[in-house]
């Protein structure tokens, strides 16, 4: 597995033209930006976890039926410090860094003192997000790095804390039809106690002429107090409907005391997450226009969620689909010592970890005090999800299981926050060999796969003027451990799920995580 995932990637600084087989639609014009870990060792030091690797940004530009590719490492402060020192000097999610023993005693003492209040890395390796018309490499920390989407050059670093009181923020925002960006973050040290914060950045917030960032105009929509100040819920994404934000406060928690003492305990930040199987999952529904939370207490059984698929409203219900796990062990799969096993051993080893499950939850909005206890409040006929009134007036939610073993979901984003029929993702049967399309009406799916080929997260691009939800293409970059299979950009007809083109790339391409398609102007 390490031969394609955890080896050091390489930059392709100048654009290279891919060799196209088949026919790329003439209307497909724009650039697909991708982000993921790409540099895992510097000098004689190496990271412990795949999610620690330094960010490598990729671009696939589609123009007149041709594809060009380039890639560059994000020139974050973390990257520059590590390269200058010729060793890893910045702590990451799964790797705690200690002073170079060759340094003098004063340098080592200073480093130890700094780690009493650690400053997070700015290695933004998860996604590409847009605020206004500015594009940023992002992860789940207080820093983001602006990039030039045309050249992939790193423009400069921003700190959320300079614009809104946040210590952490997600790398999975939402965009509404007007181009506004919604995101959420965590304010650990704030007036009134620690809280989760939902915020909005207006579409017209950018000021490139005066080099003012869009974040300067961010607006707080609401805040949600932690259930426990010492054990706040971890979250990776959230849901959004036309009128509501859906936040899942799960029992996968960050141990704050452990985090504060991690450096001295000799453990990584990743080891400060814990799953409480005996706790419940709370579902918060917040009106995104008023900032007021729906008063009904919705809850479900313990689960772990990283990615939401979509959410919408139907007949006074909030419907939201997500990908759940039975515990938090998924992260353990990606420790590099595990990934160094050969493919068969890696697959066998990871069968001990829980598989993902796409689930639908349905929350009724019109809950009345006189509602009979024990009754199911879900009146939609197209789902088996339940919301059962409890004696104390709270509502216990049971999900409708949709589809097993899928991750990195995507939809036709024009249907985000709207009732929809299809979602796409990587079919994960202990390693991502397939791309799948799932039909929520028929509950059937179709797949694309090719031997010894590993697809990235699929991305949907709609045809111009499309009316049907699946009228468009699916894009996915494919890599292989086989030397005779060059990396390629796969183009599928989203309706039939048949390959219509592939663009073979004459240079190395590294496995990535998430990305953003920017249509040509």
Short mmCIF file of C-alpha atoms in Angstrom, two decimals:
data_model
loop_
_atom_site.label_atom_id
_atom_site.label_comp_id
_atom_site.label_asym_id
_atom_site.label_seq_id
_atom_site.Cartn_x
_atom_site.Cartn_y
_atom_site.Cartn_z
CA UNK A 1 0.00 0.00 0.00
CA UNK A 2 2.79 2.46 0.84
CA UNK A 3 4.12 2.33 -2.72
CA UNK A 4 1.23 4.51 -3.87
CA UNK A 5 -0.10 6.21 -0.74
CA UNK A 6 2.67 6.99 1.73
CA UNK A 7 5.69 7.62 -0.47
CA UNK A 8 6.84 11.19 -1.06
CA UNK A 9 5.11 12.87 -3.95
CA UNK A 10 6.76 15.10 -6.51
CA UNK A 11 5.94 18.53 -7.87
CA UNK A 12 5.09 19.06 -11.52
CA UNK A 13 5.75 22.79 -11.53
CA UNK A 14 5.06 23.45 -15.21
CA UNK A 15 1.80 22.24 -16.82
CA UNK A 16 2.02 18.97 -18.76
CA UNK A 17 -0.51 17.93 -21.37
CA UNK A 18 -2.33 14.66 -20.90
CA UNK A 19 -3.01 12.18 -23.67
CA UNK A 20 -6.78 11.95 -24.08
CA UNK A 21 -8.47 8.69 -25.07
CA UNK A 22 -12.14 9.01 -25.87
CA UNK A 23 -13.91 12.35 -26.08
CA UNK A 24 -14.10 14.94 -23.32
CA UNK A 25 -17.29 17.02 -23.70
CA UNK A 26 -16.57 20.39 -25.30
CA UNK A 27 -18.63 22.12 -22.62
CA UNK A 28 -16.33 20.87 -19.83
CA UNK A 29 -14.22 23.99 -19.27
CA UNK A 30 -12.50 24.81 -15.99
CA UNK A 31 -10.01 23.63 -13.40
CA UNK A 32 -10.35 20.87 -10.84
CA UNK A 33 -8.18 21.69 -7.82
CA UNK A 34 -7.27 18.80 -5.53
CA UNK A 35 -5.51 18.67 -2.16
CA UNK A 36 -3.99 15.91 -0.07
CA UNK A 37 -0.91 14.75 1.84
CA UNK A 38 2.15 14.46 -0.40
CA UNK A 39 5.40 14.71 1.59
CA UNK A 40 5.90 12.23 4.44
CA UNK A 41 9.58 12.51 5.30
CA UNK A 42 12.23 15.21 5.43
CA UNK A 43 15.88 14.36 5.96
CA UNK A 44 16.01 11.30 8.18
CA UNK A 45 12.70 12.04 9.94
CA UNK A 46 9.24 10.85 8.93
CA UNK A 47 5.62 11.23 9.95
CA UNK A 48 3.64 8.54 11.73
CA UNK A 49 0.28 9.15 10.05
CA UNK A 50 -0.91 9.62 6.47
CA UNK A 51 -2.94 12.69 7.50
CA UNK A 52 0.31 14.34 8.64
CA UNK A 53 1.88 14.50 5.17
CA UNK A 54 2.58 18.01 3.88
CA UNK A 55 0.03 19.35 1.42
CA UNK A 56 0.46 18.76 -2.31
CA UNK A 57 -1.95 20.78 -4.48
CA UNK A 58 -2.97 19.40 -7.90
CA UNK A 59 -4.76 21.06 -10.80
CA UNK A 60 -6.45 19.42 -13.78
CA UNK A 61 -7.43 22.05 -16.35
CA UNK A 62 -10.02 21.18 -19.02
CA UNK A 63 -10.01 23.29 -22.17
CA UNK A 64 -11.31 22.45 -25.65
CA UNK A 65 -11.28 18.71 -25.04
CA UNK A 66 -7.73 18.68 -23.64
CA UNK A 67 -6.40 18.28 -20.09
CA UNK A 68 -3.28 19.80 -18.53
CA UNK A 69 -1.89 18.84 -15.12
CA UNK A 70 0.41 20.51 -12.64
CA UNK A 71 1.15 20.18 -8.93
CA UNK A 72 2.97 22.15 -6.25
CA UNK A 73 3.60 21.71 -2.57
CA UNK A 74 1.75 24.23 -0.42
CA UNK A 75 4.46 26.62 0.75
CA UNK A 76 3.08 26.88 4.27
CA UNK A 77 5.18 28.06 7.20
CA UNK A 78 5.25 24.41 8.29
CA UNK A 79 6.67 23.34 4.92
CA UNK A 80 9.28 26.11 4.92
CA UNK A 81 10.41 25.38 8.48
CA UNK A 82 10.70 21.64 7.85
CA UNK A 83 12.63 22.08 4.59
CA UNK A 84 14.98 24.69 6.07
CA UNK A 85 15.79 22.45 9.04
CA UNK A 86 16.06 19.35 6.79
CA UNK A 87 13.97 17.52 9.38
CA UNK A 88 10.42 17.58 10.69
CA UNK A 89 10.17 20.34 13.29
CA UNK A 90 6.38 20.96 13.42
CA UNK A 91 3.95 18.67 15.26
CA UNK A 92 1.06 17.18 13.25
CA UNK A 93 -2.10 15.18 13.98
CA UNK A 94 -0.38 11.82 14.47
CA UNK A 95 3.25 12.87 15.05
CA UNK A 96 4.51 14.75 18.10
CA UNK A 97 7.80 16.49 17.34
CA UNK A 98 10.49 17.03 19.96
CA UNK A 99 13.60 19.23 19.83
CA UNK A 100 16.63 18.13 17.86
CA UNK A 101 18.95 16.52 20.46
CA UNK A 102 21.87 18.17 18.67
CA UNK A 103 20.58 21.64 19.57
CA UNK A 104 21.94 23.42 22.59
CA UNK A 105 20.16 23.25 25.93
CA UNK A 106 18.68 26.76 25.61
CA UNK A 107 16.98 25.95 22.29
CA UNK A 108 15.56 22.75 23.70
CA UNK A 109 14.22 24.45 26.84
CA UNK A 110 12.63 27.19 24.70
CA UNK A 111 10.91 24.57 22.54
CA UNK A 112 9.59 22.77 25.63
CA UNK A 113 8.20 26.03 27.03
CA UNK A 114 6.49 26.86 23.72
CA UNK A 115 4.69 23.53 23.79
CA UNK A 116 2.96 24.38 27.07
CA UNK A 117 0.60 26.36 24.80
CA UNK A 118 1.15 24.75 21.40
CA UNK A 119 0.64 26.61 18.15
CA UNK A 120 -1.04 24.45 15.53
CA UNK A 121 0.56 23.59 12.24
CA UNK A 122 -0.59 25.42 9.10
CA UNK A 123 -0.19 22.34 6.92
CA UNK A 124 -3.55 22.65 5.13
CA UNK A 125 -3.82 19.26 3.44
CA UNK A 126 -7.54 18.41 3.41
CA UNK A 127 -9.52 20.54 0.98
CA UNK A 128 -9.77 23.61 -1.25
CA UNK A 129 -12.40 26.08 -0.07
CA UNK A 130 -13.71 29.39 -1.36
CA UNK A 131 -14.45 32.53 0.64
CA UNK A 132 -15.80 35.27 -1.62
CA UNK A 133 -13.59 34.87 -4.69
CA UNK A 134 -10.52 33.80 -2.68
CA UNK A 135 -9.36 30.16 -2.71
CA UNK A 136 -7.64 28.52 0.23
CA UNK A 137 -5.99 25.25 1.11
CA UNK A 138 -7.66 24.20 4.35
CA UNK A 139 -7.65 21.69 7.15
CA UNK A 140 -9.20 21.71 10.64
CA UNK A 141 -7.05 24.36 12.29
CA UNK A 142 -7.09 28.13 12.79
CA UNK A 143 -4.82 28.77 9.78
CA UNK A 144 -5.69 28.65 6.08
CA UNK A 145 -3.34 29.37 3.18
CA UNK A 146 -4.56 31.33 0.18
CA UNK A 147 -3.51 29.93 -3.19
CA UNK A 148 -3.61 31.20 -6.75
CA UNK A 149 -5.84 28.64 -8.52
CA UNK A 150 -4.15 29.32 -11.89
CA UNK A 151 -0.51 28.92 -10.83
CA UNK A 152 -0.93 26.99 -7.53
CA UNK A 153 1.42 29.48 -5.89
CA UNK A 154 0.89 30.04 -2.16
CA UNK A 155 -0.28 33.65 -1.74
CA UNK A 156 -0.15 33.89 2.04
CA UNK A 157 -1.47 32.63 5.34
CA UNK A 158 -4.59 33.80 7.18
CA UNK A 159 -5.55 33.21 10.78
CA UNK A 160 -9.28 32.78 11.47
CA UNK A 161 -8.69 34.32 14.90
CA UNK A 162 -7.91 37.68 13.30
CA UNK A 163 -11.45 37.82 11.91
CA UNK A 164 -13.63 35.70 14.22
CA UNK A 165 -12.98 34.14 17.63
CA UNK A 166 -12.20 30.56 16.54
CA UNK A 167 -9.51 28.05 17.46
CA UNK A 168 -10.51 25.44 14.85
CA UNK A 169 -12.69 25.38 11.72
CA UNK A 170 -13.86 22.69 9.31
CA UNK A 171 -12.48 22.11 5.82
CA UNK A 172 -15.99 21.29 4.52
CA UNK A 173 -18.03 24.50 4.16
CA UNK A 174 -21.30 24.91 2.28
CA UNK A 175 -22.11 27.35 -0.53
CA UNK A 176 -25.60 28.67 -1.19
CA UNK A 177 -27.10 29.61 -4.55
CA UNK A 178 -25.99 33.23 -4.10
CA UNK A 179 -22.35 32.24 -3.59
CA UNK A 180 -22.22 32.85 0.17
CA UNK A 181 -20.04 30.46 2.18
CA UNK A 182 -21.20 28.88 5.45
CA UNK A 183 -18.81 27.15 7.81
CA UNK A 184 -18.46 26.21 11.44
CA UNK A 185 -15.65 26.30 13.95
CA UNK A 186 -14.79 25.85 17.61
CA UNK A 187 -14.17 28.64 20.11
CA UNK A 188 -12.37 26.91 22.96
CA UNK A 189 -11.33 30.01 24.89
CA UNK A 190 -14.17 32.49 24.51
CA UNK A 191 -16.33 34.83 26.55
CA UNK A 192 -19.27 32.90 27.94
CA UNK A 193 -17.56 29.53 27.73
CA UNK A 194 -16.45 27.20 24.93
CA UNK A 195 -18.84 26.80 22.00
CA UNK A 196 -19.35 25.69 18.43
CA UNK A 197 -19.82 28.64 16.07
CA UNK A 198 -21.63 28.81 12.72
CA UNK A 199 -20.51 31.68 10.47
CA UNK A 200 -21.13 33.09 7.00
CA UNK A 201 -18.85 34.85 4.50
CA UNK A 202 -20.75 36.89 1.87
CA UNK A 203 -20.17 36.16 -1.81
CA UNK A 204 -19.04 39.73 -2.50
CA UNK A 205 -16.58 39.93 0.40
CA UNK A 206 -13.35 39.76 -1.64
CA UNK A 207 -11.35 42.93 -2.34
CA UNK A 208 -8.44 41.83 -4.58
CA UNK A 209 -7.48 45.39 -5.54
CA UNK A 210 -6.72 46.31 -1.94
CA UNK A 211 -5.61 42.76 -1.08
CA UNK A 212 -8.22 42.50 1.67
CA UNK A 213 -9.39 38.97 2.48
CA UNK A 214 -13.04 37.94 2.24
CA UNK A 215 -12.91 36.70 5.84
CA UNK A 216 -12.84 40.29 7.09
CA UNK A 217 -16.60 40.38 6.41
CA UNK A 218 -17.48 37.07 8.10
CA UNK A 219 -20.66 37.11 10.17
CA UNK A 220 -21.45 34.86 13.14
CA UNK A 221 -24.86 33.21 12.72
CA UNK A 222 -25.09 31.40 16.04
CA UNK A 223 -23.20 29.50 18.69
CA UNK A 224 -23.89 26.19 20.45
CA UNK A 225 -22.40 25.61 23.93
CA UNK A 226 -20.34 22.44 24.43
CA UNK A 227 -22.15 19.63 26.21
CA UNK A 228 -18.90 19.18 28.13
CA UNK A 229 -16.10 21.74 28.29
CA UNK A 230 -13.53 19.01 28.91
CA UNK A 231 -14.79 16.64 26.18
CA UNK A 232 -16.04 18.61 23.17
CA UNK A 233 -17.40 16.68 20.22
CA UNK A 234 -15.13 16.25 17.22
CA UNK A 235 -16.71 17.14 13.87
CA UNK A 236 -15.45 17.10 10.29
CA UNK A 237 -18.48 18.47 8.42
CA UNK A 238 -22.09 19.52 8.91
CA UNK A 239 -25.38 19.62 7.02
CA UNK A 240 -27.33 22.52 5.53
CA UNK A 241 -30.88 22.82 4.18
CA UNK A 242 -32.62 25.84 2.67
CA UNK A 243 -33.46 27.18 6.13
CA UNK A 244 -31.42 25.19 8.65
CA UNK A 245 -27.96 24.12 9.72
CA UNK A 246 -27.69 20.53 10.99
CA UNK A 247 -24.89 19.86 13.45
CA UNK A 248 -24.28 16.35 14.76
CA UNK A 249 -22.74 16.51 18.24
CA UNK A 250 -21.33 13.01 18.35
CA UNK A 251 -19.76 11.01 21.20
CA UNK A 252 -16.40 11.01 19.40
CA UNK A 253 -14.68 13.51 21.65
CA UNK A 254 -11.52 15.49 22.15
CA UNK A 255 -10.03 15.03 25.62
CA UNK A 256 -8.95 18.60 26.46
CA UNK A 257 -6.82 17.67 29.46
CA UNK A 258 -5.02 15.02 27.44
CA UNK A 259 -4.56 17.50 24.59
CA UNK A 260 -3.09 20.13 26.92
CA UNK A 261 -0.58 17.63 28.29
CA UNK A 262 0.04 15.59 25.11
CA UNK A 263 3.53 16.98 24.56
CA UNK A 264 4.68 15.98 28.03
CA UNK A 265 2.90 12.62 27.92
CA UNK A 266 4.67 11.78 24.67
CA UNK A 267 1.44 11.22 22.72
CA UNK A 268 0.12 12.77 19.51
CA UNK A 269 -2.99 14.93 19.17
CA UNK A 270 -4.67 12.06 17.36
CA UNK A 271 -4.43 9.98 20.53
CA UNK A 272 -6.49 12.61 22.37
CA UNK A 273 -9.68 11.59 20.53
CA UNK A 274 -11.90 8.99 22.19
CA UNK A 275 -15.22 7.36 21.37
CA UNK A 276 -17.76 7.01 24.18
CA UNK A 277 -19.95 4.09 23.06
CA UNK A 278 -22.28 4.58 26.04
CA UNK A 279 -23.12 8.19 25.20
CA UNK A 280 -25.77 9.51 22.82
CA UNK A 281 -25.55 11.52 19.60
CA UNK A 282 -27.31 14.90 19.66
CA UNK A 283 -28.76 16.48 16.51
CA UNK A 284 -28.88 20.28 16.57
CA UNK A 285 -31.13 22.04 14.05
CA UNK A 286 -30.44 25.79 13.80
CA UNK A 287 -32.39 28.30 11.73
CA UNK A 288 -29.65 29.76 9.56
CA UNK A 289 -31.51 33.07 9.13
CA UNK A 290 -32.39 33.75 12.79
CA UNK A 291 -29.61 31.77 14.49
CA UNK A 292 -32.19 30.17 16.80
CA UNK A 293 -32.03 26.44 17.52
CA UNK A 294 -35.16 24.30 17.22
CA UNK A 295 -36.23 23.67 20.81
CA UNK A 296 -36.94 19.93 20.44
CA UNK A 297 -34.14 17.73 21.74
CA UNK A 298 -33.31 15.21 18.98
CA UNK A 299 -30.93 12.37 19.77
CA UNK A 300 -29.80 8.95 18.55
CA UNK A 301 -27.49 6.09 19.39
CA UNK A 302 -23.73 6.55 19.57
CA UNK A 303 -22.05 6.88 16.17
CA UNK A 304 -19.07 8.51 14.49
CA UNK A 305 -19.51 10.70 11.43
CA UNK A 306 -16.93 12.43 9.25
CA UNK A 307 -18.82 13.27 6.05
CA UNK A 308 -22.36 14.49 5.45
CA UNK A 309 -23.88 13.67 2.05
CA UNK A 310 -26.77 16.14 1.80
CA UNK A 311 -29.72 17.59 3.75
CA UNK A 312 -33.07 19.06 2.80
CA UNK A 313 -36.58 19.85 4.04
CA UNK A 314 -39.73 17.94 3.10
CA UNK A 315 -43.25 18.32 4.53
CA UNK A 316 -42.10 19.84 7.84
CA UNK A 317 -39.23 17.37 8.24
CA UNK A 318 -35.48 17.91 8.06
CA UNK A 319 -33.93 15.00 6.17
CA UNK A 320 -30.17 14.53 6.32
CA UNK A 321 -27.91 11.80 5.00
CA UNK A 322 -24.50 11.03 6.41
CA UNK A 323 -21.83 8.33 6.53
CA UNK A 324 -21.50 6.75 9.96
CA UNK A 325 -19.13 4.37 11.72
CA UNK A 326 -19.59 2.24 14.80
CA UNK A 327 -16.48 3.76 16.45
CA UNK A 328 -13.50 6.03 15.78
CA UNK A 329 -11.03 3.39 14.63
CA UNK A 330 -11.09 4.51 10.99
CA UNK A 331 -8.24 6.94 11.66
CA UNK A 332 -6.07 4.05 12.88
CA UNK A 333 -6.10 2.54 9.39
CA UNK A 334 -3.96 5.42 8.18
CA UNK A 335 -0.98 5.11 10.50
CA UNK A 336 1.90 4.65 8.11
CA UNK A 337 3.15 1.52 9.86
CA UNK A 338 -0.20 -0.04 8.92
CA UNK A 339 -0.03 1.24 5.36
CA UNK A 340 3.46 -0.26 4.91
CA UNK A 341 1.95 -3.72 4.86
CA UNK A 342 1.45 -5.27 1.47
CA UNK A 343 -2.02 -4.87 0.02
CA UNK A 344 -3.38 -8.28 1.09
CA UNK A 345 -2.17 -7.86 4.67
CA UNK A 346 -3.47 -4.27 4.77
CA UNK A 347 -6.92 -5.40 3.67
CA UNK A 348 -6.96 -8.30 6.14
CA UNK A 349 -5.75 -6.08 8.99
CA UNK A 350 -8.37 -3.40 8.35
CA UNK A 351 -11.28 -5.82 8.32
CA UNK A 352 -11.14 -5.43 12.10
CA UNK A 353 -12.20 -1.80 11.70
CA UNK A 354 -15.87 -0.95 11.22
CA UNK A 355 -17.18 -0.42 7.71
CA UNK A 356 -18.93 2.82 6.77
CA UNK A 357 -22.72 2.98 6.48
CA UNK A 358 -24.70 5.63 4.59
CA UNK A 359 -27.69 6.49 6.76
CA UNK A 360 -30.71 8.80 6.56
CA UNK A 361 -32.07 10.59 9.62
CA UNK A 362 -35.43 12.39 9.58
CA UNK A 363 -36.30 15.05 12.18
CA UNK A 364 -39.93 16.27 12.40
CA UNK A 365 -40.15 20.03 12.91
CA UNK A 366 -43.73 20.20 14.27
CA UNK A 367 -43.34 18.45 17.62
CA UNK A 368 -46.09 19.27 20.14
CA UNK A 369 -46.20 18.69 23.89
CA UNK A 370 -49.47 16.76 23.57
CA UNK A 371 -47.98 14.31 21.04
CA UNK A 372 -48.56 10.74 22.31
CA UNK A 373 -45.47 9.23 23.89
CA UNK A 374 -43.96 6.32 21.98
CA UNK A 375 -45.38 7.42 18.63
CA UNK A 376 -43.29 7.71 15.47
CA UNK A 377 -43.45 11.31 14.28
CA UNK A 378 -42.04 10.68 10.80
CA UNK A 379 -44.86 10.84 8.26
CA UNK A 380 -42.75 10.63 5.09
CA UNK A 381 -43.51 7.46 3.13
CA UNK A 382 -40.19 7.07 1.30
CA UNK A 383 -38.07 6.18 4.32
CA UNK A 384 -37.95 3.77 7.25
CA UNK A 385 -36.29 6.38 9.49
CA UNK A 386 -38.11 6.95 12.76
CA UNK A 387 -38.39 9.77 15.29
CA UNK A 388 -40.05 8.46 18.44
CA UNK A 389 -41.50 10.76 21.11
CA UNK A 390 -40.09 10.01 24.57
CA UNK A 391 -41.65 10.50 28.01
CA UNK A 392 -39.53 13.59 28.70
CA UNK A 393 -40.52 15.27 25.43
CA UNK A 394 -37.27 14.50 23.61
CA UNK A 395 -37.27 12.64 20.30
CA UNK A 396 -35.24 9.47 19.74
CA UNK A 397 -34.15 9.11 16.10
CA UNK A 398 -33.49 5.81 14.35
CA UNK A 399 -31.87 5.95 10.91
CA UNK A 400 -32.79 4.42 7.59
CA UNK A 401 -29.76 2.42 6.38
CA UNK A 402 -29.11 3.26 2.73
CA UNK A 403 -25.81 1.81 1.50
CA UNK A 404 -22.71 0.15 2.91
CA UNK A 405 -19.01 0.75 2.41
CA UNK A 406 -18.92 4.15 0.70
CA UNK A 407 -16.83 7.20 1.54
CA UNK A 408 -15.82 10.59 0.10
CA UNK A 409 -19.38 11.32 -1.04
CA UNK A 410 -20.39 13.92 -3.61
CA UNK A 411 -23.60 15.11 -5.23
CA UNK A 412 -24.67 17.40 -8.03
CA UNK A 413 -24.07 20.50 -5.89
CA UNK A 414 -26.95 22.34 -7.54
CA UNK A 415 -29.07 19.98 -5.43
CA UNK A 416 -27.25 20.77 -2.19
CA UNK A 417 -29.82 21.63 0.52
CA UNK A 418 -32.56 20.38 -1.82
CA UNK A 419 -34.37 17.07 -2.21
CA UNK A 420 -32.16 14.92 -4.41
CA UNK A 421 -31.95 11.43 -5.86
CA UNK A 422 -28.29 10.49 -6.47
CA UNK A 423 -25.01 10.50 -4.62
CA UNK A 424 -21.58 9.27 -5.63
CA UNK A 425 -18.51 8.14 -3.73
CA UNK A 426 -15.55 5.82 -3.40
CA UNK A 427 -16.65 2.25 -2.72
CA UNK A 428 -14.45 1.23 0.21
CA UNK A 429 -14.04 -2.51 0.51
CA UNK A 430 -10.95 -2.16 2.72
CA UNK A 431 -9.25 -0.16 -0.06
CA UNK A 432 -10.85 2.25 -2.56
CA UNK A 433 -10.93 0.31 -5.83
CA UNK A 434 -14.31 1.48 -7.12
CA UNK A 435 -16.50 4.51 -7.71
CA UNK A 436 -20.22 4.07 -7.07
CA UNK A 437 -23.44 5.90 -7.93
CA UNK A 438 -26.38 5.29 -5.58
CA UNK A 439 -30.03 5.90 -6.47
CA UNK A 440 -32.08 6.89 -3.42
CA UNK A 441 -35.37 6.04 -5.16
CA UNK A 442 -34.59 2.54 -6.42
CA UNK A 443 -32.02 1.86 -3.66
CA UNK A 444 -29.73 0.38 -6.32
CA UNK A 445 -26.20 1.30 -7.33
CA UNK A 446 -23.80 1.02 -10.25
CA UNK A 447 -20.01 0.91 -10.11
CA UNK A 448 -16.89 1.71 -12.10
CA UNK A 449 -13.70 -0.22 -11.41
CA UNK A 450 -10.50 -1.29 -13.10
CA UNK A 451 -7.94 -3.78 -11.86
CA UNK A 452 -5.05 -2.25 -9.86
CA UNK A 453 -6.54 1.24 -10.17
CA UNK A 454 -7.29 3.45 -7.15
CA UNK A 455 -9.75 6.33 -7.71
CA UNK A 456 -9.83 9.57 -5.77
CA UNK A 457 -12.99 11.24 -4.49
CA UNK A 458 -15.42 11.63 -7.41
CA UNK A 459 -16.50 15.14 -8.41
CA UNK A 460 -19.75 15.90 -10.26
CA UNK A 461 -19.82 18.63 -12.91
CA UNK A 462 -23.25 19.44 -14.38
CA UNK A 463 -23.86 19.94 -18.09
CA UNK A 464 -24.73 23.52 -19.06
CA UNK A 465 -28.45 24.09 -18.66
CA UNK A 466 -28.98 20.62 -17.23
CA UNK A 467 -32.44 19.87 -15.85
CA UNK A 468 -32.02 16.23 -14.84
CA UNK A 469 -30.00 15.75 -11.67
CA UNK A 470 -27.51 13.28 -13.16
CA UNK A 471 -26.95 15.18 -16.44
CA UNK A 472 -23.22 15.77 -16.28
CA UNK A 473 -19.90 14.03 -15.77
CA UNK A 474 -17.99 12.45 -12.91
CA UNK A 475 -14.29 13.30 -12.61
CA UNK A 476 -11.78 11.24 -10.61
CA UNK A 477 -8.00 11.07 -10.74
CA UNK A 478 -6.76 7.46 -10.82
CA UNK A 479 -3.42 6.11 -9.67
CA UNK A 480 -1.95 2.61 -9.75
CA UNK A 481 0.98 0.75 -8.16
CA UNK A 482 1.63 -0.87 -11.56
CA UNK A 483 4.47 0.82 -13.46
CA UNK A 484 2.77 0.16 -16.81
CA UNK A 485 -0.42 2.02 -15.78
CA UNK A 486 0.09 5.77 -15.92
CA UNK A 487 -2.02 8.06 -13.72
CA UNK A 488 -5.11 9.32 -15.49
CA UNK A 489 -8.10 11.60 -15.11
CA UNK A 490 -11.25 9.54 -15.55
CA UNK A 491 -14.36 11.10 -17.11
CA UNK A 492 -17.61 9.17 -16.65
CA UNK A 493 -21.06 9.96 -17.99
CA UNK A 494 -22.88 10.53 -14.69
CA UNK A 495 -26.16 9.23 -16.07
CA UNK A 496 -24.95 5.90 -17.50
CA UNK A 497 -21.77 5.65 -15.40
CA UNK A 498 -19.90 4.60 -18.52
CA UNK A 499 -16.41 5.88 -19.27
CA UNK A 500 -16.40 8.51 -22.00
CA UNK A 501 -12.75 9.58 -21.73
CA UNK A 502 -9.53 9.28 -19.82
CA UNK A 503 -6.56 11.63 -19.86
CA UNK A 504 -3.27 9.79 -19.26
CA UNK A 505 -0.86 12.03 -17.36
CA UNK A 506 2.86 11.68 -18.25
CA UNK A 507 4.14 12.34 -14.72
CA UNK A 508 3.58 11.11 -11.18
CA UNK A 509 0.29 11.93 -9.45
CA UNK A 510 -0.28 11.38 -5.74
CA UNK A 511 -3.45 10.18 -4.01
CA UNK A 512 -5.42 13.15 -2.68
CA UNK A 513 -8.40 13.82 -0.41
CA UNK A 514 -10.79 16.57 -1.49
CA UNK A 515 -11.08 19.31 -4.06
CA UNK A 516 -13.06 22.04 -5.80
CA UNK A 517 -14.04 22.52 -9.44
CA UNK A 518 -13.77 26.11 -10.72
CA UNK A 519 -15.70 26.66 -13.97
CA UNK A 520 -13.98 28.73 -16.65
CA UNK A 521 -15.30 32.29 -16.80
#
